[in-house]
PDB file of C-alpha atoms in Angstrom:
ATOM      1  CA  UNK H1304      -2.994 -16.713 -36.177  1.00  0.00           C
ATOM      2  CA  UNK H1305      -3.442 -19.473 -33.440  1.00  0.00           C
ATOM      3  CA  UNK H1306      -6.784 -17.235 -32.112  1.00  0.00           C
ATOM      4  CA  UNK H1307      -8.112 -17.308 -35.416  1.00  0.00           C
ATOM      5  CA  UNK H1308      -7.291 -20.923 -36.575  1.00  0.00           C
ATOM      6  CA  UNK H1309      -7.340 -19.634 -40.086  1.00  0.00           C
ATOM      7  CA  UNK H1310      -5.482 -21.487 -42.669  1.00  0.00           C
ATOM      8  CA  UNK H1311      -2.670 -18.613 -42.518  1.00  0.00           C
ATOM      9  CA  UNK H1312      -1.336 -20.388 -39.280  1.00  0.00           C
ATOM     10  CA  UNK H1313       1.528 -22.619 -40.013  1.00  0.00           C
ATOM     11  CA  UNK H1314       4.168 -24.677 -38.304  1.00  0.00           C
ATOM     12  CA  UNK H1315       4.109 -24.112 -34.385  1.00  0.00           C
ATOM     13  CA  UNK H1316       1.789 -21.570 -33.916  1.00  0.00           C
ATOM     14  CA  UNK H1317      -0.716 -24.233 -36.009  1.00  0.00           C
ATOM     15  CA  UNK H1318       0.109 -27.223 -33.497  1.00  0.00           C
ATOM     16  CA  UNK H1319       0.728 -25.086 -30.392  1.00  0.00           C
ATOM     17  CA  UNK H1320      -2.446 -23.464 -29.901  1.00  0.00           C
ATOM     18  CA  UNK H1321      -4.027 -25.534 -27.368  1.00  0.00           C
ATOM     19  CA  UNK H1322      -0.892 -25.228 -24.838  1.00  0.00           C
ATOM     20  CA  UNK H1323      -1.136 -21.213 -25.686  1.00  0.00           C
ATOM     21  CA  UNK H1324      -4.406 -20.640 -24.118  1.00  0.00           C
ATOM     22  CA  UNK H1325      -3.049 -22.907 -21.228  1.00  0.00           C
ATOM     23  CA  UNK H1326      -0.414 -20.026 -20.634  1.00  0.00           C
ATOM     24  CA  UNK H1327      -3.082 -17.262 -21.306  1.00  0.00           C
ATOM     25  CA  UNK H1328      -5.306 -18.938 -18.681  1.00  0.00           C
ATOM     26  CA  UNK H1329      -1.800 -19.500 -16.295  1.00  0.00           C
ATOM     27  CA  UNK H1330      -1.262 -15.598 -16.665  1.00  0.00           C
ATOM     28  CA  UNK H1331      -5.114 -14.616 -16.042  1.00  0.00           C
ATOM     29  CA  UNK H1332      -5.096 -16.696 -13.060  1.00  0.00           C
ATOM     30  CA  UNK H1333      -1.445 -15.206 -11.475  1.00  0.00           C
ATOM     31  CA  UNK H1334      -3.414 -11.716 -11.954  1.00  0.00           C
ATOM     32  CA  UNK H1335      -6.768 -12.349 -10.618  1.00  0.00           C
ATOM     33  CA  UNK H1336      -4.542 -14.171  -7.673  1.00  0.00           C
ATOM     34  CA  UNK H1337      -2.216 -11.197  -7.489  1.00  0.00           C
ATOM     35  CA  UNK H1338      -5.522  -8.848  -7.458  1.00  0.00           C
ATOM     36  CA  UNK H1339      -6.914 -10.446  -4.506  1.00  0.00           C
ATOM     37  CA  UNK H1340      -3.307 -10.598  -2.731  1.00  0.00           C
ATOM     38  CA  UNK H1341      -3.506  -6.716  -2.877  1.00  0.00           C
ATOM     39  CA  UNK H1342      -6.964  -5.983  -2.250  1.00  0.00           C
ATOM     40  CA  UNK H1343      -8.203  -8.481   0.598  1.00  0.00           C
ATOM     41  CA  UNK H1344      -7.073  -8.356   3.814  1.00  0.00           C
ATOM     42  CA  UNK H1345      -6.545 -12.374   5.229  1.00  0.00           C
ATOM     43  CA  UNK H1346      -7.164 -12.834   8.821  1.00  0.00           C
ATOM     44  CA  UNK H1347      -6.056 -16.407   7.965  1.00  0.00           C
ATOM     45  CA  UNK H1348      -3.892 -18.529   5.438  1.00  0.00           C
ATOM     46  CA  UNK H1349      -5.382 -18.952   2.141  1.00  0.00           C
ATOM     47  CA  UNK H1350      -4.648 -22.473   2.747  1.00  0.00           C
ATOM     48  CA  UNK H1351      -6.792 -23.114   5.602  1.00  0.00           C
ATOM     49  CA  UNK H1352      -9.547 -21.237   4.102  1.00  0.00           C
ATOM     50  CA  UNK H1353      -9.833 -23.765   1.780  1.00  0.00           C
ATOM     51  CA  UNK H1354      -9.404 -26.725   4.318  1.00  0.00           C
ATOM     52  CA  UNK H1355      -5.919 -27.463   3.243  1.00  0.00           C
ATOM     53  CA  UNK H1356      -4.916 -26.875   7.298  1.00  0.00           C
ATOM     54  CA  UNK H1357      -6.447 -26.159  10.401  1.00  0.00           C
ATOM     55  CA  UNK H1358      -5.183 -23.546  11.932  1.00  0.00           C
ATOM     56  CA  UNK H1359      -3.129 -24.963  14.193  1.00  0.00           C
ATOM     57  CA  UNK H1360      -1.608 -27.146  11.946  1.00  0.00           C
ATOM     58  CA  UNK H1361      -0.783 -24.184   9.930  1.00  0.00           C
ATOM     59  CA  UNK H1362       0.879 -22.034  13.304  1.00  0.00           C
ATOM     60  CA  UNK H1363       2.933 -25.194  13.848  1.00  0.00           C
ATOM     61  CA  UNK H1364       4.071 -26.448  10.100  1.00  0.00           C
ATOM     62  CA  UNK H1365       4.823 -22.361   8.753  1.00  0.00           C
ATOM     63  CA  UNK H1366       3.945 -19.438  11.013  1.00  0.00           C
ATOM     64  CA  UNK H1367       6.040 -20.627  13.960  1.00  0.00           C
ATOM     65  CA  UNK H1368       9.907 -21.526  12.319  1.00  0.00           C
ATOM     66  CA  UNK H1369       9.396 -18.305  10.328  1.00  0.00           C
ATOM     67  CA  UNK H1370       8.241 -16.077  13.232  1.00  0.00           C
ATOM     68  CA  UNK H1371      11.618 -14.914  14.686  1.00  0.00           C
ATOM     69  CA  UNK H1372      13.037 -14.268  10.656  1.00  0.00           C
ATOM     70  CA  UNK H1373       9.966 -12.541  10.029  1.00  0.00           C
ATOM     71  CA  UNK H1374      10.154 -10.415  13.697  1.00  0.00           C
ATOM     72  CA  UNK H1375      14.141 -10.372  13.157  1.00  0.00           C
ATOM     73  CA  UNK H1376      12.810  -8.070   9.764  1.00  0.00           C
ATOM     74  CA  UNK H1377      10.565  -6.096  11.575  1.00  0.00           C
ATOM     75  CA  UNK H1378      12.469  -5.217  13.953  1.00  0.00           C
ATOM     76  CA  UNK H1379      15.110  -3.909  11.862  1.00  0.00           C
ATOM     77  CA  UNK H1380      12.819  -1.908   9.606  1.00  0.00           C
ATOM     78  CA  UNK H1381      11.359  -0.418  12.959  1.00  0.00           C
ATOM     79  CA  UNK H1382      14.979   0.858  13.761  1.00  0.00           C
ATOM     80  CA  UNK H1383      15.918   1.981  10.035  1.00  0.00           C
ATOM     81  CA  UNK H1384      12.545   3.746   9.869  1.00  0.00           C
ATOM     82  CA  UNK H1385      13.674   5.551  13.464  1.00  0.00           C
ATOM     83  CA  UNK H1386      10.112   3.433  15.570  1.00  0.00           C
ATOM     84  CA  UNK H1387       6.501   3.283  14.926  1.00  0.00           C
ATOM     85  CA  UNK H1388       4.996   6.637  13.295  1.00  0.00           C
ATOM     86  CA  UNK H1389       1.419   6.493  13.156  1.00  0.00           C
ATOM     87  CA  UNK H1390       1.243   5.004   9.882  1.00  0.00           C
ATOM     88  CA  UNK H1391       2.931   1.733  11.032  1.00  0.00           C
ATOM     89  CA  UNK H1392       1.659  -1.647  10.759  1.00  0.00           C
ATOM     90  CA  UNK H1393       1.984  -3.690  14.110  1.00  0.00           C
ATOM     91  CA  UNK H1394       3.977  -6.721  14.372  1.00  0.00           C
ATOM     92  CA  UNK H1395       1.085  -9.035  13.839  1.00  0.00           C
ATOM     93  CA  UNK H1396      -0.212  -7.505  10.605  1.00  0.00           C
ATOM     94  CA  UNK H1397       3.461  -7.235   9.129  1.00  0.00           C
ATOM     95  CA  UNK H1398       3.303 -10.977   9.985  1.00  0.00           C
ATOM     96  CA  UNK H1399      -0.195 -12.075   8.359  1.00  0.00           C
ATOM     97  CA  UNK H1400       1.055  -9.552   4.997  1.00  0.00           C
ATOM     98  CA  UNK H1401       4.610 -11.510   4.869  1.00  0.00           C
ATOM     99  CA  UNK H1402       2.814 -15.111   5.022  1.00  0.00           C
ATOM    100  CA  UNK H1403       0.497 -14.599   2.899  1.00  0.00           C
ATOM    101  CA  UNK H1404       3.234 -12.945   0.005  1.00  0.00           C
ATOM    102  CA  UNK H1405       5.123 -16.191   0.779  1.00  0.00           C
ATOM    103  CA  UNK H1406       2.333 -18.569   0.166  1.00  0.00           C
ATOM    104  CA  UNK H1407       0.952 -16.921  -2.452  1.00  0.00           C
ATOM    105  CA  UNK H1408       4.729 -16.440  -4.526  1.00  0.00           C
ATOM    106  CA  UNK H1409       5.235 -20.493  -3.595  1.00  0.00           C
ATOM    107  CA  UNK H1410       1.462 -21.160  -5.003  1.00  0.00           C
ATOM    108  CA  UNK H1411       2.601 -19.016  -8.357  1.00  0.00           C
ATOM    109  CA  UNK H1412       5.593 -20.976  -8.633  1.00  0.00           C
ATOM    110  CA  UNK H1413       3.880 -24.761  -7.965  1.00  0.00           C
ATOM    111  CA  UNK H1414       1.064 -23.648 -10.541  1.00  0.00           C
ATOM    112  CA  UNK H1415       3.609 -22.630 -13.175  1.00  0.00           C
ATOM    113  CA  UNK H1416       6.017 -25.370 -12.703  1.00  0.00           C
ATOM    114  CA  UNK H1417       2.852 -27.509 -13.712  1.00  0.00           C
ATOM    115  CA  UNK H1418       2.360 -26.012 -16.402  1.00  0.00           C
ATOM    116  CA  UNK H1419       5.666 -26.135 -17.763  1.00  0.00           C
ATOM    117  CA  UNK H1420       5.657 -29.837 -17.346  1.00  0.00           C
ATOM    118  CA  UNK H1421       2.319 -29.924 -18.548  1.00  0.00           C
ATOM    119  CA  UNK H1422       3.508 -28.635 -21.632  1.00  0.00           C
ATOM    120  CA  UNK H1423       6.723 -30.272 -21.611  1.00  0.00           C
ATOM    121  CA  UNK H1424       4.872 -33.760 -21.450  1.00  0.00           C
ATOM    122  CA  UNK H1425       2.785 -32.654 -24.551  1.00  0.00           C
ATOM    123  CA  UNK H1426       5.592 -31.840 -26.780  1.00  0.00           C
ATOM    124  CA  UNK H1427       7.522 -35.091 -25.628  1.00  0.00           C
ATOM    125  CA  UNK H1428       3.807 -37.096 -26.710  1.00  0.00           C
ATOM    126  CA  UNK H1429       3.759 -35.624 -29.856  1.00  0.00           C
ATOM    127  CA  UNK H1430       6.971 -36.283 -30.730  1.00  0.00           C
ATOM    128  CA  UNK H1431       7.285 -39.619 -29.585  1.00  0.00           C
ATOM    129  CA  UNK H1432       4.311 -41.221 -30.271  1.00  0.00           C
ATOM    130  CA  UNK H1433       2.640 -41.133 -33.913  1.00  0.00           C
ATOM    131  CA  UNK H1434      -1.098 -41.282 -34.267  1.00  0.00           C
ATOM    132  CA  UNK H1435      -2.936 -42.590 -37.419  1.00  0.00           C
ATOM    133  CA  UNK H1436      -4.166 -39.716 -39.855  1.00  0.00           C
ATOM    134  CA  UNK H1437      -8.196 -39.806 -38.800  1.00  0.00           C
ATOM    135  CA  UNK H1438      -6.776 -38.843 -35.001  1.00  0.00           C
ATOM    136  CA  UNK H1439      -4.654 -36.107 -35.619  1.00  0.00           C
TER     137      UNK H1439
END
């Protein structure tokens, strides 16, 4: 009923519709995001891509503190797995692939945070605050 905006829709779904697309457009955005996690292969951070970091600012603020975790990891998948076959990835690659899943998870999580307080903000306007008639 809120795609429509027929006079069927009633109650939320009526008043709602708006933040509803904002979720529909959220969830398009995590896939087309989630798409290009899986099918492009980053020599760098998304982040400085986008001029967010140089690169060096980017070693020093995330890829160094969570090198040895991230080797620590490695390292013990290499020994459960019984060493490199010759389908392994090498350290550096399991690195870049782990980054970029944690960047792109703490992106997902910012973005929909936002949007939940987005929304939240709305419903706390249009509670509080009464408009005349000829704005609603």
């Amino acid at each position: 009923q809120w795609v429509t905006q027929n006079a069927d829709a009633h109650g939320q779904a009526k008043r709602n519709g708006p933040l509803l697309w904002c979720v529909i457009l959220g969830f398009t955005v995590y896939l087309i995001a989630l798409l290009r996690l899986v099918t492009v292969q980053y020599t760098s951070s998304i982040l400085v891509m986008l001029g967010f970091l140089s690169e060096e600012k980017f070693d020093e603020l995330i890829r160094t503190p969570l090198s040895p975790v991230i080797h620590a990891v490695y390292d013990w998948l290499m020994a459960e797995r019984g060493g490199h076959s010759p389908n392994s990835y090498t350290y550096r690659v399991y690195e870049d692939m782990t980054l970029q899943f944690m960047i792109w998870l703490g992106t997902c999580v910012l973005c929909f945070t936002a949007l939940w307080a987005f929304t939240t903000t709305c419903k706390c306007c249009r509670r509080w605050l009464s408009f005349p008639n000829e704005m609603k």
